[in-house]
Amino acid sequence: MLNMTQLLSGTYPMLHATSQLDAIWWDDPTLTNYSQDILRLLSQKVGVSVIRDTTSITLVQGQATYNAPVDFLDTIHIYLNGLILRPASTQQLERLDPNYQITQASSNNPIKYWYADKIGPNKIGTYPVSDASNAGFTLEIIFHAFLGCTLTPTSQIVTPVAIQDFLQFALLGRAYNDESDSRMLDVSAVSIRLANIYEHLLDVYYGDAQ
Amino acid sequence: MSTSVPWFIQFQSPIAPNPSVKGSVVGGSITDLPPVSLLGLFTFPTLPWLASWHNYVTTQPNPDVKAPPFSFPVGSVMPFSTLQWLAVWQSYVITQRPLDIKAPPFSTSYPQQQPSIPALVASGAPPSAIALPPDISLIANLLRQPAIAPFSVIPTPPPPVTDTCILLVGDLITRILKRLDDDGTYYTPNQVLYALNIAQRLWCFMTLELEKTVTFNILANVAYYKFSSQVSDLIIPLKVTYTNFTTNVQTRLRATTLHQLNMLGPWSQTIVDVNTPTPKRYAFNGSDLLAIFPQVTSSDVVQLTYAAFPPTLIGPGDSLAVTDENVDPLIDGTIYILRLPEGQAELAHVEENFSRFLMAAQKRATYMRNKMKSQNYDMLPSDFDFYDKSWSTGAALTPVTNQTPGQQGGGGGGQKR
């Protein structure tokens, strides 16, 4: 569990303060913003958060593309009625069917592919497009998600506690690197390198999602 | 001897920590040959060894009947099913009973030993002691005890061994503050406790030293689960097994990936069929997502063995979750974390502490890796032999420019089976 209250209360003494009241250069919103940035970067590098979503995308007849789920980073697998859809590119689909964004599915041509390129960020498309028989079904998506996009100073996120410890050191590394009279580059460097140990382990244990 | 007086057998090993094995032997009759029934009840103190008792029975007028060997894990009481089996021997003669106590091959602390204990001869007067071969020096004492009814009373297990090396959190904080030359003013006990928790968690994260086995509930027609819904301290799963209580067969679920499961077709909608009523595979994705194939048709459980984070230390009476020999590296790690914000010379002075912590963690991880390989676990601790640790010394004196977490660090191989 990542507990921001606990994290911040443990961070201020390491910033030579007792709380944000006497931490001249930092406060809760600043450290929380730093934490958001760090966690977003971690999510992209390690892929620690893998989520299965079965409610965000409901097929609509004739609709080619859909919005990806909240905090979507990248897709691992997409299923329709338990069957996996194959990833494809728009270039492949254009060669397969010039009207790939219009052609509706049929019994002879069921929905088989998904694509995400050239349709904007956080969008997922299917080929063929849903017909009436598929309308109403939801896509099952397993995807990498961002961590901590809506982090607040009191957030609690269900995640291994090692991420809180990683965040502790990465936060120190970021805070002591601020352009200010409190800048301590040696502490920042060592803190970041401690955080790298956690990042390495997080990658080893959680980074191989397939 | 009257039939109401049972015998008490005690065995003591000469090998430290000199465990004793004792059991109450209740016999319908010892001197009346053959006795009607004989029960053996053994409790073993907690030790890393497995004992197997080979019992040879001579029945009359039938030829020798060799009892099948059975074994019981450490700390357990011989199951009643075995006792019942023993009880049906109609012609049990306590003669020529070699008892073999063998340590398992993987127990390096307790090498193989195969004594041949001379016969426990039941005669008119029970012997007070039996001479044993010097190689094992097990001492069997036949003592009279008050009558114990068969199957009704389980002897009290021996008291647990007191760990005199254990250091409680209060002791650790005192020692750490002493090493920091502080009386709790600059580094408050709460700060020390906070750093100690981080150090212990990092230790367990690097070494995967703390293992737990719990039951994990699986539901009918459900393929995906979140570990966090039932287990709050999971690092990684090491082994998942399923026990079919109908057939009393335990099977191991094979670790796989979602990609491999996809090749089986609509696997997430496949349920267990009556011919093969067990889940067979599991996939672990990210830090929380678990998939089990195939689904079960009614709620059931699997046994999950996993590497765990240690419980958070809260008060001075708490104790560490790591083994005693790893307390000193933890103290070193805690001191390093506490001194980290000081920078410059004070940080440079404790670089050696963190080097010791890393080296000890590396050594422990190597031990755990070998142990887990022998147990064929699905995941192993990362191998820090290949991790660039050159930064851990002298880094405090190296000026750096703006850096972002994750944009540095050496390579290093983790291992996934």
XYZ file of C-alpha atoms in Angstrom:
627
model
C 0.000 0.000 0.000
C 1.315 3.405 -0.954
C 0.269 5.724 1.847
C 1.033 9.336 0.983
C 0.349 10.602 4.497
C 2.891 8.194 5.907
C 5.321 8.942 3.111
C 5.178 12.682 3.560
C 5.449 12.492 7.334
C 8.559 10.333 6.907
C 10.014 12.582 4.233
C 10.002 15.891 6.086
C 12.498 14.797 8.773
C 14.772 13.696 5.939
C 14.384 17.214 4.523
C 15.497 18.586 7.903
C 11.982 19.680 8.841
C 9.234 18.395 11.080
C 6.346 19.123 8.720
C 5.460 21.329 5.796
C 5.050 24.193 8.250
C 8.786 24.522 8.806
C 9.957 23.017 5.528
C 10.845 26.306 3.894
C 11.489 25.003 0.418
C 8.856 22.306 0.167
C 5.264 21.648 1.070
C 2.699 18.899 0.576
C 1.479 20.045 -2.860
C 5.068 20.350 -4.136
C 6.122 16.939 -2.895
C 2.876 15.407 -4.158
C 3.485 16.859 -7.610
C 6.999 15.456 -7.569
C 5.569 12.088 -6.550
C 3.111 12.127 -9.433
C 5.905 12.764 -11.901
C 8.064 10.046 -10.430
C 5.282 7.483 -10.459
C 4.312 8.327 -14.025
C 7.886 7.757 -15.095
C 8.068 4.524 -13.110
C 4.891 3.247 -14.725
C 6.347 3.791 -18.174
C 9.677 2.201 -17.374
C 8.583 -0.791 -15.337
C 4.921 -1.439 -16.021
C 4.204 -2.293 -12.438
C 0.499 -1.602 -12.703
C -1.438 -4.042 -14.890
C -5.197 -3.666 -14.900
C -7.981 -5.732 -16.397
C -10.961 -3.686 -17.556
C -14.256 -5.114 -18.762
C -16.506 -2.087 -18.591
C -14.904 0.872 -20.323
C -15.459 -0.074 -23.951
C -18.924 -1.159 -25.034
C -19.216 -1.925 -28.714
C -21.555 0.218 -30.730
C -22.739 -0.755 -34.177
C -20.824 1.163 -36.791
C -18.368 2.786 -34.363
C -14.742 2.219 -35.347
C -12.774 3.641 -32.435
C -13.330 3.957 -28.702
C -11.734 5.803 -25.807
C -9.235 3.775 -23.844
C -9.838 3.231 -20.123
C -8.767 5.755 -17.507
C -5.030 5.897 -16.751
C -4.380 3.876 -19.881
C -0.706 3.555 -20.808
C -0.477 0.724 -23.306
C -2.353 -2.413 -24.281
C -1.220 -5.896 -23.415
C -4.199 -7.947 -24.603
C -7.725 -7.333 -25.829
C -10.427 -9.986 -25.806
C -13.957 -10.162 -27.130
C -16.140 -12.898 -25.659
C -13.031 -14.650 -24.366
C -11.272 -14.716 -27.734
C -8.105 -12.722 -28.164
C -8.025 -10.001 -30.791
C -4.870 -9.653 -32.818
C -2.946 -6.384 -32.794
C -2.632 -4.746 -36.172
C -1.539 -1.471 -37.661
C -3.612 0.845 -39.829
C -1.233 0.132 -42.673
C -1.953 -3.592 -42.470
C -5.682 -2.988 -42.251
C -5.632 -0.605 -45.209
C -4.095 -3.301 -47.326
C -6.580 -5.821 -46.042
C -9.603 -3.613 -46.532
C -9.481 -0.010 -47.777
C -12.742 0.595 -45.915
C -11.526 -0.912 -42.659
C -13.075 1.886 -40.631
C -16.509 1.273 -42.119
C -16.785 -2.442 -42.842
C -19.000 -4.059 -40.271
C -18.468 -7.535 -38.846
C -20.525 -10.483 -40.029
C -20.743 -14.166 -39.275
C -18.116 -14.783 -41.949
C -15.960 -11.904 -40.876
C -16.008 -11.538 -37.094
C -14.113 -8.873 -35.167
C -10.520 -10.104 -35.191
C -8.154 -7.159 -34.938
C -7.524 -4.128 -32.786
C -5.356 -1.144 -33.582
C -4.289 2.051 -31.871
C -2.081 3.954 -34.269
C -2.983 7.104 -36.158
C -6.264 7.550 -34.369
C -5.102 9.815 -31.584
C -3.888 9.170 -28.071
C -5.774 6.801 -25.812
C -7.928 5.402 -28.597
C -8.545 1.801 -29.563
C -10.131 0.659 -32.782
C -11.467 -2.704 -33.911
C -11.641 -4.319 -37.303
C -14.132 -5.104 -38.579
C -16.337 -2.501 -36.982
C -19.019 -3.794 -34.665
C -22.276 -4.911 -36.238
C -25.644 -5.265 -34.576
C -24.906 -8.710 -33.182
C -21.791 -7.468 -31.390
C -23.287 -4.221 -30.189
C -23.576 -4.151 -26.451
C -20.699 -6.515 -25.799
C -17.724 -5.101 -23.926
C -14.095 -5.488 -24.801
C -11.923 -7.037 -22.137
C -8.669 -5.091 -22.025
C -5.574 -5.938 -20.061
C -3.313 -2.944 -20.079
C -0.476 -1.153 -18.355
C -1.786 1.747 -16.346
C -0.244 4.884 -14.936
C 0.177 4.974 -11.195
C -0.789 7.943 -9.145
C -2.209 10.234 -11.784
C -4.605 11.721 -9.262
C -2.293 11.578 -6.300
C -3.092 13.776 -3.309
C -1.235 14.279 -0.021
C -3.598 11.793 1.613
C -3.930 9.208 -1.165
C -3.698 5.503 -0.506
C -2.984 3.313 -3.511
C -3.062 -0.471 -3.504
C 0.404 -1.315 -4.693
C 3.444 -3.087 -3.226
C 4.891 -1.143 -0.325
C 8.267 -1.213 -2.088
C 6.883 1.477 -4.359
C 6.420 3.733 -1.358
C 10.052 3.151 -0.381
C 11.144 3.759 -3.987
C 9.154 6.966 -3.985
C 10.762 7.968 -0.680
C 14.258 7.980 -2.137
C 13.275 9.293 -5.537
C 11.462 12.144 -3.803
C 14.555 12.994 -1.774
C 16.569 12.907 -4.959
C 14.184 15.319 -6.647
C 13.774 17.600 -3.631
C 17.484 17.990 -2.897
C 18.094 18.765 -6.540
C 15.814 21.802 -6.526
C 17.378 25.094 -7.413
C 17.455 26.603 -3.940
C 19.695 27.220 -0.941
C 18.829 23.744 0.226
C 20.350 22.077 -2.783
C 22.518 19.093 -1.822
C 23.616 17.364 -4.961
C 25.475 14.553 -3.255
C 22.404 13.588 -1.229
C 20.303 13.851 -4.362
C 22.640 11.587 -6.305
C 22.809 8.917 -3.628
C 19.055 9.011 -3.088
C 18.438 8.537 -6.788
C 20.825 5.639 -6.888
C 19.022 4.016 -3.976
C 15.798 4.501 -5.886
C 17.448 2.763 -8.835
C 17.896 -0.369 -6.746
C 14.147 -0.453 -6.203
C 13.483 0.280 -9.835
C 15.726 -2.594 -10.876
C 13.912 -4.985 -8.542
C 10.480 -3.726 -9.589
C 11.447 -4.341 -13.188
C 12.690 -7.852 -12.432
C 9.656 -8.902 -10.433
C 6.830 -7.065 -12.190
C 8.115 -5.904 -15.533
C 7.508 -9.030 -17.594
C 3.793 -8.775 -18.155
C 2.800 -10.695 -21.286
C 3.789 -55.127 34.024
C 0.135 -54.501 34.063
C -1.672 -53.757 30.889
C -2.616 -50.348 32.154
C 0.936 -49.019 32.369
C 2.229 -47.602 29.133
C 5.791 -46.949 28.226
C 7.408 -43.628 27.495
C 10.202 -43.628 24.981
C 12.531 -40.685 24.633
C 15.239 -40.146 22.037
C 17.757 -37.383 22.207
C 20.112 -36.493 19.390
C 23.695 -35.595 20.206
C 23.720 -33.062 17.407
C 23.139 -29.467 18.454
C 20.708 -28.170 19.417
C 20.208 -31.650 20.833
C 16.599 -32.119 20.043
C 14.659 -34.644 21.944
C 12.028 -36.840 20.514
C 9.715 -38.452 22.892
C 6.512 -40.263 22.647
C 4.171 -42.187 24.707
C 3.881 -45.763 23.826
C 0.655 -47.176 24.959
C 0.407 -50.890 24.845
C -2.357 -53.147 25.711
C 0.353 -55.243 27.099
C 4.071 -55.144 26.879
C 4.963 -58.354 28.513
C 2.104 -60.310 27.148
C 3.443 -61.383 23.858
C 2.027 -60.562 21.469
C 0.360 -57.387 22.701
C -3.037 -56.560 21.411
C -2.282 -53.108 20.289
C 0.491 -50.641 20.303
C 0.378 -46.983 19.716
C 3.211 -44.675 19.095
C 2.880 -40.983 19.435
C 5.793 -38.769 18.570
C 6.199 -35.067 18.564
C 9.267 -33.500 17.097
C 10.736 -30.160 18.036
C 11.061 -27.648 15.273
C 14.124 -28.572 13.277
C 14.985 -28.580 9.661
C 14.915 -32.341 9.284
C 12.503 -35.009 8.373
C 12.374 -38.249 10.225
C 11.187 -41.511 8.897
C 10.452 -44.407 11.110
C 10.876 -47.827 9.668
C 9.232 -50.382 11.742
C 9.589 -54.041 11.383
C 7.043 -56.264 12.940
C 7.292 -59.895 13.593
C 4.040 -61.624 13.759
C 3.400 -65.179 14.792
C 2.812 -67.507 13.226
C 3.019 -65.311 10.108
C 6.379 -64.459 8.693
C 7.936 -61.069 9.201
C 5.694 -58.275 8.192
C 7.510 -55.108 7.358
C 5.607 -52.035 8.154
C 5.723 -49.496 5.345
C 7.901 -46.551 6.159
C 6.089 -43.385 6.990
C 7.359 -39.941 7.644
C 5.978 -36.960 9.395
C 7.098 -33.366 9.082
C 8.774 -31.433 11.783
C 6.636 -30.470 14.705
C 3.767 -32.725 13.824
C 2.106 -35.455 15.740
C 1.913 -38.828 14.128
C -1.437 -38.916 12.388
C -4.132 -40.963 13.927
C -4.533 -42.922 10.750
C -1.083 -44.326 11.363
C -1.888 -44.985 14.972
C -4.937 -46.865 13.973
C -2.931 -48.866 11.548
C -0.478 -49.711 14.275
C -3.283 -50.700 16.509
C -4.467 -53.467 14.279
C -1.303 -55.422 14.631
C -2.397 -58.428 16.463
C 0.916 -59.966 17.063
C 3.283 -57.177 17.782
C 6.475 -58.171 19.418
C 8.900 -55.605 20.622
C 11.925 -57.468 19.544
C 14.421 -56.761 16.859
C 13.072 -53.340 16.126
C 15.635 -51.285 14.339
C 14.705 -47.634 14.328
C 16.141 -45.535 11.543
C 16.250 -41.819 12.004
C 17.436 -40.298 8.767
C 18.041 -36.678 7.972
C 16.946 -35.657 4.486
C 19.655 -35.180 1.850
C 19.099 -31.453 1.683
C 19.676 -30.966 5.380
C 23.303 -29.968 5.491
C 23.209 -29.247 9.177
C 22.053 -32.689 10.053
C 23.872 -35.224 7.957
C 22.576 -38.612 7.167
C 22.588 -40.966 10.050
C 21.268 -44.418 10.094
C 21.531 -46.029 13.435
C 20.644 -49.494 14.270
C 19.045 -49.438 17.619
C 19.108 -52.706 19.371
C 15.966 -54.435 20.272
C 13.738 -53.007 22.885
C 13.126 -56.188 24.646
C 10.095 -56.381 26.755
C 10.843 -58.508 29.685
C 9.659 -58.734 33.181
C 11.471 -55.618 34.332
C 11.758 -52.731 31.927
C 15.314 -51.578 31.296
C 16.056 -48.068 32.412
C 18.361 -47.376 29.493
C 19.510 -49.023 26.334
C 23.063 -48.877 25.056
C 23.183 -47.443 21.588
C 25.882 -47.369 18.960
C 28.175 -44.385 19.381
C 27.541 -43.065 15.904
C 24.123 -41.840 16.819
C 24.075 -42.070 20.566
C 20.385 -41.940 20.807
C 19.322 -42.632 24.258
C 16.122 -44.470 24.733
C 14.688 -44.438 28.133
C 11.807 -46.554 28.979
C 9.987 -44.891 31.746
C 6.797 -45.733 33.383
C 4.067 -43.204 32.998
C 0.496 -43.125 34.179
C -1.917 -44.875 31.929
C -2.927 -42.978 28.863
C -5.976 -44.108 27.012
C -5.438 -44.843 23.332
C -6.492 -42.127 20.901
C -7.740 -39.898 23.634
C -4.832 -37.766 24.777
C -2.107 -36.140 22.745
C 1.024 -35.627 24.824
C 2.008 -32.061 25.447
C 4.676 -31.018 22.937
C 7.969 -29.866 24.343
C 8.201 -26.164 25.149
C 9.483 -23.985 22.316
C 13.149 -23.183 22.309
C 13.768 -19.688 23.617
C 15.665 -17.555 21.127
C 18.211 -15.793 23.287
C 19.741 -13.991 20.320
C 16.611 -12.102 19.419
C 16.772 -8.344 19.548
C 13.587 -6.401 19.961
C 12.968 -3.100 18.257
C 13.596 -1.202 21.472
C 17.048 -2.774 21.776
C 17.806 -2.070 18.147
C 16.838 1.578 18.400
C 19.027 1.973 21.467
C 21.996 0.383 19.700
C 21.499 2.410 16.553
C 21.322 5.654 18.482
C 24.451 4.689 20.349
C 26.300 4.123 17.108
C 25.071 7.477 15.875
C 26.253 9.080 19.099
C 22.800 10.445 19.739
C 20.514 10.219 22.723
C 17.297 10.419 20.729
C 17.358 14.181 20.394
C 18.556 14.655 16.843
C 17.340 11.300 15.581
C 14.078 10.599 17.343
C 13.097 6.986 18.034
C 10.294 7.402 15.500
C 12.769 8.402 12.822
C 14.973 5.445 13.654
C 11.957 3.143 13.538
C 10.939 4.575 10.164
C 14.423 3.983 8.747
C 14.554 0.492 10.268
C 11.298 -0.402 8.545
C 12.653 0.792 5.214
C 15.861 -1.184 5.705
C 13.978 -4.357 6.609
C 11.618 -4.016 3.660
C 14.524 -3.448 1.292
C 16.262 -6.492 2.720
C 13.229 -8.712 2.163
C 12.682 -7.203 -1.285
C 16.231 -7.997 -2.341
C 16.523 -11.423 -0.768
C 12.914 -12.715 -0.805
C 13.814 -14.182 2.546
C 10.370 -14.088 4.079
C 8.161 -16.848 2.725
C 4.566 -17.485 3.570
C 2.015 -20.071 2.540
C -1.633 -19.160 2.731
C -4.866 -20.387 1.266
C -6.177 -18.234 -1.533
C -9.887 -18.407 -2.293
C -10.887 -19.036 -5.864
C -14.458 -18.608 -7.026
C -16.675 -20.451 -9.423
C -16.440 -19.262 -13.030
C -13.841 -16.622 -12.248
C -10.546 -16.541 -14.106
C -8.941 -13.340 -12.824
C -8.139 -12.304 -9.296
C -6.289 -9.557 -7.502
C -3.765 -10.730 -4.965
C -4.339 -7.573 -2.932
C -7.945 -8.610 -2.241
C -6.708 -11.446 -0.028
C -2.991 -10.933 0.551
C -1.653 -7.575 1.615
C 2.079 -8.241 1.831
C 2.827 -10.060 -1.388
C 6.062 -9.420 -3.225
C 5.834 -12.216 -5.778
C 4.164 -15.626 -5.875
C 6.602 -18.516 -5.658
C 4.362 -21.529 -5.957
C 0.666 -22.251 -6.316
C -0.765 -25.661 -5.550
C -4.243 -27.076 -5.581
C -5.463 -29.870 -3.340
C -8.360 -31.996 -4.428
C -9.769 -33.026 -1.067
C -11.946 -35.658 -2.660
C -9.059 -37.619 -4.102
C -6.535 -36.205 -1.614
C -4.194 -35.334 -4.426
C -2.202 -32.136 -4.495
C -1.124 -30.737 -7.831
C 1.115 -27.842 -8.637
C -0.166 -25.130 -10.921
C 2.296 -24.335 -13.644
C 3.429 -20.729 -14.019
C 2.622 -19.399 -17.421
C 1.874 -16.150 -19.231
C -1.354 -14.729 -20.608
C 0.185 -15.018 -24.039
C 0.596 -18.772 -23.605
C -2.918 -19.107 -22.244
C -4.257 -17.228 -25.270
C -3.032 -20.058 -27.448
C -5.542 -22.335 -25.737
C -8.475 -20.436 -27.167
C -11.146 -18.793 -24.980
C -9.261 -19.876 -21.884
C -10.834 -17.317 -19.563
C -14.195 -18.923 -20.173
C -13.038 -22.494 -19.843
C -14.105 -24.270 -16.718
C -12.755 -27.382 -15.139
C -14.286 -30.540 -16.540
C -15.226 -33.501 -14.431
C -12.441 -35.644 -15.829
C -9.703 -33.241 -14.844
C -11.218 -31.277 -11.992
C -8.196 -29.209 -11.056
C -6.848 -25.818 -12.025
C -3.651 -26.344 -13.944
C -1.946 -23.050 -14.682
C -1.619 -19.581 -13.301
C -0.309 -16.327 -14.719
C 1.003 -13.363 -12.762
C 0.971 -9.932 -14.362
C 2.151 -6.649 -12.966
C 2.127 -6.629 -9.199
C -1.422 -7.729 -8.529
C -3.149 -9.542 -11.370
C -3.577 -13.295 -11.112
C -5.166 -15.515 -13.722
C -6.055 -19.152 -13.113
C -6.863 -21.687 -15.785
C -9.205 -23.417 -15.949
C -11.866 -21.963 -13.689
C -13.437 -24.051 -10.986
C -17.116 -24.889 -10.901
C -17.554 -24.150 -7.214
C -15.684 -22.065 -4.696
C -12.437 -23.609 -3.675
C -8.966 -22.730 -2.448
C -5.433 -22.957 -3.695
C -2.321 -22.869 -1.552
C -0.230 -19.867 -2.369
C 3.426 -19.736 -1.367
C 4.812 -16.277 -1.811
C 7.643 -13.991 -0.874
C 6.313 -11.459 1.596
C 7.130 -8.025 2.850
C 7.779 -7.983 6.568
C 5.154 -6.623 8.916
C 5.645 -2.987 9.851
C 7.510 -2.569 13.120
C 5.471 -0.397 15.431
C 6.553 -0.628 19.045
C 9.661 -1.377 21.058
C 8.427 -4.882 21.765
C 8.226 -5.907 18.126
C 10.864 -8.163 16.629
C 12.397 -8.279 13.208
C 11.077 -10.673 10.624
C 14.537 -11.563 9.370
C 16.792 -14.201 10.837
C 19.069 -13.241 13.709
C 22.302 -13.345 11.730
C 21.006 -10.606 9.447
C 20.351 -8.061 12.167
C 23.757 -6.375 11.855
C 23.370 -5.617 8.138
C 19.959 -4.163 8.930
C 21.495 -1.884 11.516
C 24.063 -0.797 8.935
C 21.320 -0.087 6.426
C 19.305 1.882 8.970
C 22.290 4.024 9.914
C 22.921 4.754 6.242
C 19.327 5.849 5.678
C 19.416 8.079 8.745
C 22.699 9.718 7.748
C 21.692 10.091 4.097
C 20.221 13.605 4.407
C 23.365 14.939 6.104
C 25.472 14.751 2.984
C 29.176 15.374 2.493
C 31.499 13.920 5.145
C 28.780 12.406 7.303
C 27.322 10.565 4.346
C 30.752 9.526 3.134
C 31.531 8.029 6.523
C 28.569 5.646 6.340
C 29.131 4.476 2.779
C 30.902 1.492 4.238
C 27.771 0.656 6.216
C 25.700 0.445 3.084
C 28.355 -1.595 1.322
C 28.125 -4.101 4.145
C 24.338 -4.093 3.875
C 24.476 -4.717 0.130
C 27.062 -7.457 0.439
C 25.108 -9.218 3.150
C 21.910 -8.921 1.124
C 23.689 -10.274 -1.922
C 24.966 -13.233 0.057
C 21.550 -13.913 1.493
C 19.912 -13.598 -1.906
C 22.368 -16.141 -3.292
C 21.476 -18.542 -0.510
C 17.777 -17.999 -1.089
C 18.215 -18.422 -4.823
C 19.852 -21.804 -4.375
C 17.216 -22.839 -1.871
C 14.411 -21.765 -4.165
C 16.003 -23.540 -7.126
C 16.055 -26.759 -5.173
C 12.376 -26.253 -4.398
C 11.664 -25.421 -8.026
C 9.986 -22.124 -7.254
C 8.620 -20.079 -10.104
C 10.560 -16.936 -9.263
C 14.004 -16.285 -7.810
C 15.630 -13.295 -6.141
C 17.507 -10.961 -8.434
C 21.189 -11.697 -8.859
C 23.042 -8.635 -7.644
C 26.373 -10.059 -8.662
C 25.764 -8.412 -12.009
C 24.423 -5.131 -10.632
C 26.657 -2.126 -10.884
C 27.423 -1.202 -7.288
C 30.381 1.014 -8.032
C 28.274 4.023 -7.151
C 27.875 2.850 -3.579
C 31.303 4.133 -2.624
C 32.513 7.613 -3.242
C 29.225 8.799 -4.665
C 28.816 11.327 -1.883
C 31.831 13.213 -3.144
C 30.847 13.139 -6.804
C 29.073 16.278 -7.966
C 26.150 15.645 -10.247
C 23.858 17.775 -12.326
C 20.116 17.585 -12.687
C 18.977 14.001 -12.704
C 15.694 12.212 -12.951
C 14.987 8.927 -11.212
C 15.297 6.032 -13.556
C 17.751 7.582 -15.927
C 20.782 6.044 -14.300
C 21.798 2.828 -12.786
C 23.669 -0.193 -13.951
C 22.373 -3.303 -15.539
C 21.667 -6.356 -13.539
C 20.048 -9.634 -14.237
C 16.911 -10.733 -12.486
C 15.897 -14.297 -12.847
C 12.516 -15.613 -13.784
C 12.058 -19.291 -14.420
